[in-house]
Amino acid sequence: MKIFSIIMSFLSISVLCLTVYLFFGYKDAAAVKDETPVIASFTVSPEVPSSVRFCGKEISLTRYNRFEGMDRELSSFTYFHSSTLLLIKRANRYFPVIEPVLEANGIPDDFKYLAVIESHLDPRVTSPARAVGMWQFLEGTAKQYGLRVTATVDERRHVVKSTEAACKYLKEAYGRYGDWLTVASSYNAGMERISGQLQKQKEPSVLDLYLIEETARYPYRMFAVKQIFENPYKYGFVLKPENLYRPVHGEEIPVSGDLPDLVDFARQYNITYRDLKDFNPWLKDTKLVTGGGKYNILIPDKNALVDDAPNRYVHDRRWVAD
């Protein structure tokens, strides 16, 4: 009888302990469940290719530093959703302008991606170092390659003229290196610095040089942008033709004399001053002083300024989901 009482007491205590444990365990589980975020998607590490093709040359990414460099930039552009979406949308407007200039100057088409990473295809942008425009020229370098920079004009913001100036630099650098990837890196760091590091470190490829972070990342940023632009759906970017920015066409008005008031000039052509500045971002002031030079001012077609019909122009069919 005594043994039976002991057994019953032990069982009672065990049941009580188990009940307490289950009660508090349930509360803990419920608390954890309450703290768990409810998400609509998974964050997946993007696949890094074993190689990329740049300017007609196959470049291996299997070495650890190359793999990790590409992984960093591919992850960055893949998950920087709003920015990358805008890049593809703007490319529909600006690639048709940039590509013919590159081709006419014998520059590989892949260098359009250099403009993407330099300026996000924004001809108005100015960097903290005061580099300006789609190809991010400093004032001294811009003048060296034939661009006018005055109190009322800044051709670094002229898409065609700045692209032509960039081509001059790229051809000069290619004459020095004979390798387009090295040319691309020199656009960021300068020819003297790249040449010095190639000689000092005795490495044949800029991808294996020890460089400052910005320059080391530069080629992989181009590779990553190209990879996403050529496979946007694979990286989660779904666009329709109407999402892309349409190219803006119009009439170019030749100007050789000063224009004292650009507001009045715009009104003569039945457009707003904002329209004039938006599509001629190289006009810096409220007036134009030509200084004996000749300029063409774009007067945009009115039909291109109203989105009353969805955009149907798709520069690259890979950008849109069928």
Coordinates of N, CA and C in Angstrom, one line a residue, residues 77-259:
F77 N 22.5 44.3 -57.7 CA 21.6 44.7 -58.8 C 20.3 43.9 -58.8
T78 N 20.3 42.7 -58.4 CA 19.1 41.8 -58.4 C 18.1 42.3 -57.3
Y79 N 18.7 42.7 -56.2 CA 17.8 43.0 -55.1 C 17.6 44.5 -54.8
F80 N 18.3 45.3 -55.7 CA 18.1 46.8 -55.6 C 17.0 47.1 -56.7
H81 N 15.7 46.5 -56.4 CA 14.7 46.4 -57.4 C 14.3 47.7 -58.1
S82 N 14.0 48.7 -57.3 CA 13.5 50.0 -58.0 C 14.6 50.6 -58.9
S83 N 15.8 50.5 -58.5 CA 16.9 51.1 -59.3 C 17.1 50.3 -60.5
T84 N 17.2 49.0 -60.4 CA 17.4 48.2 -61.6 C 16.2 48.3 -62.6
L85 N 15.0 48.3 -62.1 CA 13.8 48.5 -63.0 C 14.0 49.8 -63.8
L86 N 14.4 50.8 -63.1 CA 14.5 52.1 -63.8 C 15.6 52.1 -64.9
L87 N 16.7 51.3 -64.6 CA 17.7 51.2 -65.6 C 17.2 50.6 -66.9
I88 N 16.4 49.5 -66.8 CA 15.9 48.9 -68.0 C 14.9 49.8 -68.7
K89 N 14.1 50.5 -67.9 CA 13.1 51.4 -68.5 C 13.8 52.6 -69.3
R90 N 14.9 53.1 -68.7 CA 15.6 54.2 -69.3 C 16.4 53.7 -70.5
A91 N 16.9 52.5 -70.5 CA 17.6 51.9 -71.6 C 16.8 51.9 -72.9
N92 N 15.5 51.8 -72.8 CA 14.6 51.7 -73.9 C 14.6 53.1 -74.6
R93 N 14.9 54.2 -73.9 CA 15.0 55.5 -74.5 C 16.4 55.8 -75.0
Y94 N 17.4 55.4 -74.2 CA 18.8 55.9 -74.5 C 19.7 54.9 -75.3
F95 N 19.4 53.6 -75.2 CA 20.3 52.7 -75.9 C 20.1 52.9 -77.4
P96 N 18.9 53.3 -78.0 CA 18.9 53.6 -79.4 C 19.7 54.8 -79.8
V97 N 20.0 55.6 -78.9 CA 20.9 56.8 -79.1 C 22.4 56.4 -79.0
I98 N 22.7 55.7 -78.0 CA 24.1 55.4 -77.7 C 24.7 54.3 -78.6
E99 N 23.9 53.3 -78.9 CA 24.5 52.2 -79.7 C 25.0 52.6 -81.1
P100 N 24.3 53.4 -81.8 CA 24.8 53.8 -83.2 C 26.1 54.6 -83.1
V101 N 26.3 55.3 -82.0 CA 27.5 56.1 -81.8 C 28.7 55.2 -81.5
L102 N 28.5 54.2 -80.7 CA 29.5 53.2 -80.4 C 29.9 52.5 -81.6
E103 N 28.9 52.0 -82.4 CA 29.2 51.3 -83.6 C 30.0 52.1 -84.6
A104 N 29.6 53.4 -84.8 CA 30.2 54.2 -85.8 C 31.7 54.5 -85.4
N105 N 32.0 54.4 -84.1 CA 33.4 54.6 -83.7 C 34.2 53.4 -83.5
G106 N 33.6 52.2 -83.8 CA 34.3 50.9 -83.6 C 34.5 50.5 -82.2
I107 N 33.6 50.9 -81.3 CA 33.6 50.5 -79.9 C 32.6 49.4 -79.7
P108 N 33.0 48.3 -79.0 CA 32.1 47.2 -78.8 C 30.8 47.6 -78.1
D109 N 29.7 47.0 -78.5 CA 28.4 47.4 -78.0 C 28.3 47.2 -76.5
D110 N 29.1 46.3 -75.9 CA 29.0 46.1 -74.5 C 29.3 47.4 -73.7
F111 N 30.0 48.3 -74.3 CA 30.3 49.5 -73.5 C 29.1 50.4 -73.2
K112 N 28.0 50.1 -73.7 CA 26.8 50.8 -73.3 C 26.5 50.5 -71.8
Y113 N 27.0 49.4 -71.3 CA 26.7 49.0 -69.9 C 27.7 49.9 -69.0
L114 N 28.7 50.4 -69.6 CA 29.6 51.3 -68.8 C 28.8 52.6 -68.5
A115 N 28.0 53.1 -69.5 CA 27.2 54.2 -69.2 C 26.2 54.0 -68.2
V116 N 25.7 52.7 -68.2 CA 24.6 52.3 -67.2 C 25.2 52.5 -65.7
I117 N 26.4 51.9 -65.5 CA 27.0 51.9 -64.2 C 27.6 53.3 -63.8
E118 N 28.0 54.0 -64.8 CA 28.5 55.4 -64.5 C 27.4 56.3 -64.0
S119 N 26.3 56.3 -64.7 CA 25.3 57.4 -64.4 C 23.9 56.9 -64.2
H120 N 23.7 55.6 -64.3 CA 22.3 55.1 -64.2 C 21.5 55.7 -65.4
L121 N 22.2 56.0 -66.5 CA 21.5 56.5 -67.7 C 20.8 57.8 -67.4
D122 N 21.3 58.6 -66.6 CA 20.8 59.9 -66.3 C 21.7 61.0 -66.8
P123 N 21.4 61.7 -67.9 CA 22.4 62.7 -68.4 C 22.6 63.9 -67.5
R124 N 21.7 64.1 -66.5 CA 21.8 65.3 -65.6 C 22.7 65.0 -64.4
V125 N 23.0 63.8 -64.1 CA 23.6 63.5 -62.8 C 25.0 64.1 -62.7
T126 N 25.3 64.5 -61.4 CA 26.6 65.0 -61.0 C 27.1 64.3 -59.8
S127 N 28.3 63.8 -59.9 CA 28.9 63.0 -58.8 C 29.5 63.9 -57.7
P128 N 29.8 63.4 -56.5 CA 30.4 64.2 -55.5 C 31.8 64.7 -55.9
A129 N 32.4 64.0 -56.9 CA 33.7 64.5 -57.4 C 33.5 65.5 -58.5
R130 N 32.3 65.9 -58.8 CA 31.9 66.8 -59.9 C 32.1 66.3 -61.3
A131 N 32.0 65.0 -61.4 CA 31.9 64.4 -62.7 C 30.5 64.5 -63.2
V132 N 30.2 64.8 -64.5 CA 28.9 65.2 -64.9 C 28.5 64.3 -66.1
G133 N 27.2 64.1 -66.2 CA 26.6 63.5 -67.4 C 26.6 62.0 -67.4
M134 N 26.1 61.5 -68.6 CA 25.9 60.1 -68.7 C 27.2 59.3 -68.7
W135 N 28.3 59.9 -69.1 CA 29.6 59.3 -69.1 C 30.5 59.8 -68.1
Q136 N 30.0 60.7 -67.2 CA 30.7 61.1 -66.0 C 32.1 61.7 -66.3
F137 N 32.1 62.8 -67.1 CA 33.4 63.5 -67.4 C 33.6 64.6 -66.3
L138 N 34.9 64.6 -65.9 CA 35.3 65.8 -65.2 C 35.5 66.9 -66.2
E139 N 35.5 68.2 -65.8 CA 35.5 69.3 -66.7 C 36.8 69.3 -67.6
G140 N 37.9 69.1 -66.9 CA 39.2 69.1 -67.7 C 39.2 68.0 -68.7
T141 N 38.8 66.8 -68.4 CA 38.8 65.7 -69.3 C 37.8 65.9 -70.4
A142 N 36.6 66.5 -70.1 CA 35.6 66.8 -71.1 C 36.2 67.7 -72.2
K143 N 36.8 68.8 -71.8 CA 37.4 69.7 -72.7 C 38.5 69.1 -73.6
Q144 N 39.3 68.2 -72.9 CA 40.4 67.4 -73.6 C 39.8 66.6 -74.7
Y145 N 38.6 66.1 -74.6 CA 38.0 65.2 -75.6 C 36.9 65.9 -76.4
G146 N 37.0 67.3 -76.4 CA 36.2 68.1 -77.4 C 34.8 68.5 -76.9
L147 N 34.5 68.4 -75.7 CA 33.2 68.9 -75.2 C 33.3 70.3 -74.7
R148 N 32.3 71.1 -75.0 CA 32.2 72.5 -74.5 C 31.6 72.6 -73.1
V149 N 32.3 73.3 -72.3 CA 31.7 73.5 -70.9 C 31.9 75.0 -70.6
T150 N 30.8 75.8 -70.6 CA 30.8 77.2 -70.4 C 29.8 77.6 -69.3
A151 N 29.6 78.9 -69.2 CA 28.6 79.3 -68.2 C 27.2 78.9 -68.5
T152 N 26.9 78.8 -69.8 CA 25.5 78.4 -70.3 C 25.4 77.1 -71.0
V153 N 26.5 76.4 -71.2 CA 26.5 75.2 -72.0 C 27.3 74.1 -71.2
D154 N 26.8 72.9 -71.1 CA 27.7 71.8 -70.6 C 27.4 70.6 -71.4
E155 N 28.2 70.3 -72.4 CA 28.0 69.2 -73.4 C 28.3 67.9 -72.7
R156 N 28.7 67.8 -71.5 CA 28.8 66.5 -70.8 C 27.4 66.0 -70.6
R157 N 26.4 66.8 -70.6 CA 25.0 66.4 -70.5 C 24.3 66.1 -71.8
H158 N 25.1 66.3 -72.9 CA 24.5 66.0 -74.3 C 24.8 64.6 -74.5
V159 N 23.7 63.8 -74.7 CA 23.9 62.3 -74.8 C 24.8 61.9 -76.0
V160 N 24.5 62.5 -77.2 CA 25.3 62.1 -78.4 C 26.7 62.6 -78.3
K161 N 26.9 63.9 -78.0 CA 28.3 64.4 -77.9 C 29.1 63.8 -76.8
S162 N 28.5 63.6 -75.7 CA 29.3 63.0 -74.6 C 29.7 61.5 -74.9
T163 N 28.8 60.8 -75.6 CA 29.1 59.4 -76.1 C 30.3 59.5 -77.1
E164 N 30.2 60.4 -78.0 CA 31.3 60.6 -78.9 C 32.7 60.9 -78.2
A165 N 32.6 61.7 -77.2 CA 33.8 62.0 -76.4 C 34.3 60.7 -75.7
A166 N 33.4 60.0 -75.1 CA 33.8 58.7 -74.4 C 34.4 57.8 -75.4
C167 N 33.9 57.7 -76.7 CA 34.5 56.8 -77.7 C 36.0 57.3 -78.0
K168 N 36.2 58.5 -78.0 CA 37.6 59.0 -78.2 C 38.5 58.5 -77.1
Y169 N 38.1 58.6 -75.9 CA 38.9 58.0 -74.8 C 39.1 56.5 -74.9
L170 N 38.0 55.8 -75.2 CA 38.1 54.4 -75.2 C 39.0 53.9 -76.4
K171 N 39.0 54.5 -77.5 CA 39.8 54.2 -78.6 C 41.3 54.5 -78.2
E172 N 41.5 55.6 -77.6 CA 42.9 55.9 -77.1 C 43.4 54.9 -76.2
A173 N 42.6 54.5 -75.2 CA 43.0 53.5 -74.2 C 43.2 52.1 -74.9
Y174 N 42.4 51.8 -75.9 CA 42.6 50.5 -76.5 C 43.9 50.5 -77.3
G175 N 44.3 51.6 -77.9 CA 45.5 51.7 -78.6 C 46.7 51.4 -77.6
R176 N 46.5 51.7 -76.4 CA 47.5 51.5 -75.3 C 47.5 50.1 -74.8
Y177 N 46.4 49.5 -74.6 CA 46.3 48.2 -74.0 C 46.0 47.0 -74.9
G178 N 45.2 47.3 -75.9 CA 44.8 46.2 -76.8 C 43.9 45.2 -76.2
D179 N 43.2 45.6 -75.1 CA 42.3 44.7 -74.4 C 41.2 45.6 -73.8
W180 N 39.9 45.2 -74.2 CA 38.8 46.0 -73.8 C 38.5 46.0 -72.4
L181 N 38.7 44.9 -71.7 CA 38.4 44.9 -70.3 C 39.4 45.8 -69.5
T182 N 40.6 45.9 -69.9 CA 41.6 46.8 -69.3 C 41.1 48.2 -69.6
V183 N 40.7 48.5 -70.8 CA 40.2 49.8 -71.2 C 39.0 50.2 -70.2
A184 N 38.1 49.3 -70.0 CA 37.0 49.6 -69.1 C 37.4 50.0 -67.7
S185 N 38.4 49.2 -67.2 CA 38.9 49.5 -65.8 C 39.6 50.9 -65.8
S186 N 40.3 51.2 -66.9 CA 41.0 52.5 -66.9 C 40.0 53.6 -67.0
Y187 N 38.8 53.4 -67.5 CA 37.8 54.5 -67.5 C 37.5 54.9 -66.1
N188 N 37.6 54.0 -65.1 CA 37.3 54.3 -63.7 C 38.5 54.9 -63.0
A189 N 39.7 54.2 -63.2 CA 40.8 54.6 -62.5 C 41.8 55.5 -63.2
G190 N 41.7 55.6 -64.5 CA 42.7 56.3 -65.3 C 43.8 55.4 -65.8
M191 N 44.3 55.8 -67.0 CA 45.2 54.9 -67.7 C 46.5 54.8 -66.9
E192 N 47.0 55.9 -66.3 CA 48.3 55.9 -65.6 C 48.2 54.9 -64.4
R193 N 47.1 55.0 -63.7 CA 47.1 54.1 -62.5 C 47.0 52.6 -62.9
I194 N 46.2 52.3 -63.9 CA 46.0 50.9 -64.3 C 47.4 50.4 -64.9
S195 N 48.0 51.2 -65.7 CA 49.3 50.8 -66.3 C 50.3 50.6 -65.2
G196 N 50.3 51.5 -64.2 CA 51.3 51.3 -63.1 C 51.1 50.0 -62.3
Q197 N 49.8 49.7 -62.0 CA 49.5 48.5 -61.2 C 49.7 47.2 -62.0
L198 N 49.5 47.3 -63.3 CA 49.8 46.1 -64.1 C 51.3 45.8 -64.1
Q199 N 52.0 46.8 -64.2 CA 53.5 46.7 -64.2 C 54.0 46.3 -62.8
K200 N 53.5 46.9 -61.8 CA 54.0 46.7 -60.4 C 53.6 45.3 -59.9
Q201 N 52.4 44.9 -60.2 CA 51.9 43.6 -59.6 C 52.2 42.4 -60.6
K202 N 52.7 42.7 -61.8 CA 53.0 41.7 -62.7 C 51.9 40.7 -63.0
E203 N 50.7 41.2 -63.1 CA 49.5 40.4 -63.4 C 49.0 40.7 -64.8
P204 N 48.6 39.7 -65.6 CA 48.2 40.1 -67.0 C 46.7 40.6 -67.0
S205 N 45.9 40.3 -66.0 CA 44.5 40.6 -66.1 C 44.2 41.6 -64.9
V206 N 43.4 42.7 -65.3 CA 43.0 43.6 -64.3 C 42.1 43.0 -63.2
L207 N 41.5 41.9 -63.5 CA 40.6 41.2 -62.6 C 41.3 40.6 -61.4
D208 N 42.6 40.4 -61.6 CA 43.4 39.8 -60.5 C 44.4 40.8 -59.9
L209 N 44.2 42.1 -60.2 CA 45.0 43.1 -59.5 C 44.4 43.5 -58.1
Y210 N 45.3 43.9 -57.2 CA 44.8 44.4 -55.9 C 44.6 45.9 -56.2
L211 N 43.4 46.3 -56.2 CA 43.0 47.7 -56.5 C 42.1 48.3 -55.4
I212 N 41.9 49.6 -55.4 CA 41.0 50.2 -54.5 C 39.6 49.6 -54.8
E213 N 38.7 49.6 -53.8 CA 37.5 48.8 -53.9 C 36.6 49.3 -55.1
E214 N 36.5 50.6 -55.3 CA 35.7 51.1 -56.4 C 36.1 50.5 -57.7
T215 N 37.4 50.6 -58.0 CA 38.0 50.1 -59.3 C 37.9 48.6 -59.3
A216 N 38.1 47.9 -58.2 CA 38.0 46.4 -58.3 C 36.6 45.9 -58.6
R217 N 35.6 46.7 -58.1 CA 34.2 46.3 -58.4 C 33.7 46.6 -59.8
Y218 N 34.4 47.5 -60.4 CA 33.9 48.2 -61.7 C 33.6 47.1 -62.8
P219 N 34.5 46.2 -63.1 CA 34.2 45.3 -64.2 C 33.0 44.4 -63.8
Y220 N 32.9 43.9 -62.6 CA 31.9 43.0 -62.2 C 30.5 43.7 -62.2
R221 N 30.5 45.0 -62.0 CA 29.2 45.8 -62.1 C 28.7 45.8 -63.5
M222 N 29.7 45.9 -64.5 CA 29.3 45.9 -65.9 C 28.8 44.5 -66.2
F223 N 29.5 43.5 -65.8 CA 29.1 42.1 -66.1 C 27.7 41.8 -65.5
A224 N 27.5 42.2 -64.3 CA 26.2 42.0 -63.6 C 25.1 42.7 -64.4
V225 N 25.3 43.9 -64.7 CA 24.2 44.7 -65.4 C 23.9 44.0 -66.8
K226 N 25.0 43.6 -67.5 CA 24.8 42.9 -68.8 C 24.0 41.6 -68.6
Q227 N 24.4 40.9 -67.5 CA 23.7 39.6 -67.3 C 22.2 39.8 -67.0
I228 N 21.9 40.8 -66.2 CA 20.5 41.1 -65.9 C 19.7 41.6 -67.1
F229 N 20.3 42.5 -67.9 CA 19.7 43.1 -69.0 C 19.4 42.0 -70.1
E230 N 20.2 41.0 -70.2 CA 20.0 40.0 -71.2 C 19.1 38.9 -70.7
N231 N 18.9 38.8 -69.3 CA 18.0 37.8 -68.8 C 17.2 38.4 -67.6
P232 N 16.4 39.5 -67.9 CA 15.7 40.1 -66.7 C 14.7 39.2 -66.0
Y233 N 14.0 38.4 -66.8 CA 13.0 37.5 -66.2 C 13.6 36.5 -65.2
K234 N 14.8 36.0 -65.6 CA 15.5 35.1 -64.8 C 15.8 35.6 -63.4
Y235 N 16.1 36.9 -63.4 CA 16.4 37.6 -62.1 C 15.3 38.3 -61.4
G236 N 14.0 38.0 -61.9 CA 12.9 38.5 -61.2 C 12.3 39.8 -61.7
F237 N 12.8 40.3 -62.8 CA 12.3 41.6 -63.3 C 11.3 41.3 -64.5
V238 N 10.0 41.7 -64.2 CA 9.0 41.4 -65.2 C 8.4 42.7 -65.7
L239 N 8.6 43.0 -67.0 CA 8.2 44.3 -67.6 C 7.3 44.0 -68.8
K240 N 6.4 45.0 -69.1 CA 5.6 45.0 -70.3 C 6.1 46.1 -71.1
P241 N 5.8 46.1 -72.4 CA 6.2 47.3 -73.3 C 5.8 48.6 -72.8
E242 N 4.6 48.7 -72.2 CA 4.1 50.0 -71.7 C 4.9 50.5 -70.5
N243 N 5.6 49.6 -69.8 CA 6.4 50.0 -68.7 C 7.7 50.7 -69.1
L244 N 8.2 50.5 -70.3 CA 9.4 51.1 -70.8 C 9.2 52.5 -71.3
Y245 N 10.3 53.3 -71.1 CA 10.2 54.7 -71.5 C 10.4 54.9 -73.0
R246 N 9.5 55.5 -73.7 CA 9.6 55.6 -75.1 C 10.7 56.6 -75.5
P247 N 11.4 56.3 -76.6 CA 12.3 57.3 -77.2 C 11.5 58.6 -77.5
V248 N 12.2 59.7 -77.4 CA 11.6 61.0 -77.7 C 12.2 61.6 -79.0
H249 N 11.4 61.8 -80.0 CA 11.9 62.3 -81.3 C 11.4 63.8 -81.4
G250 N 12.0 64.5 -82.3 CA 11.5 65.8 -82.5 C 12.4 66.5 -83.6
E251 N 12.3 67.8 -83.7 CA 13.0 68.6 -84.7 C 14.2 69.3 -84.0
E252 N 15.3 69.2 -84.7 CA 16.5 69.9 -84.2 C 16.6 71.3 -84.9
I253 N 16.6 72.3 -84.0 CA 16.6 73.7 -84.5 C 18.1 74.2 -84.4
P254 N 18.7 74.5 -85.6 CA 20.1 75.0 -85.5 C 20.1 76.5 -84.9
V255 N 21.0 76.7 -84.0 CA 21.2 78.0 -83.4 C 22.6 78.4 -83.5
S256 N 22.9 79.6 -84.0 CA 24.3 80.1 -84.1 C 24.4 81.5 -83.3
G257 N 23.3 82.1 -83.0 CA 23.3 83.4 -82.2 C 22.8 83.2 -80.8
D258 N 23.1 84.1 -80.0 CA 22.7 84.1 -78.6 C 21.2 84.1 -78.4
L259 N 20.7 83.4 -77.4 CA 19.3 83.4 -77.1 C 19.2 83.9 -75.6

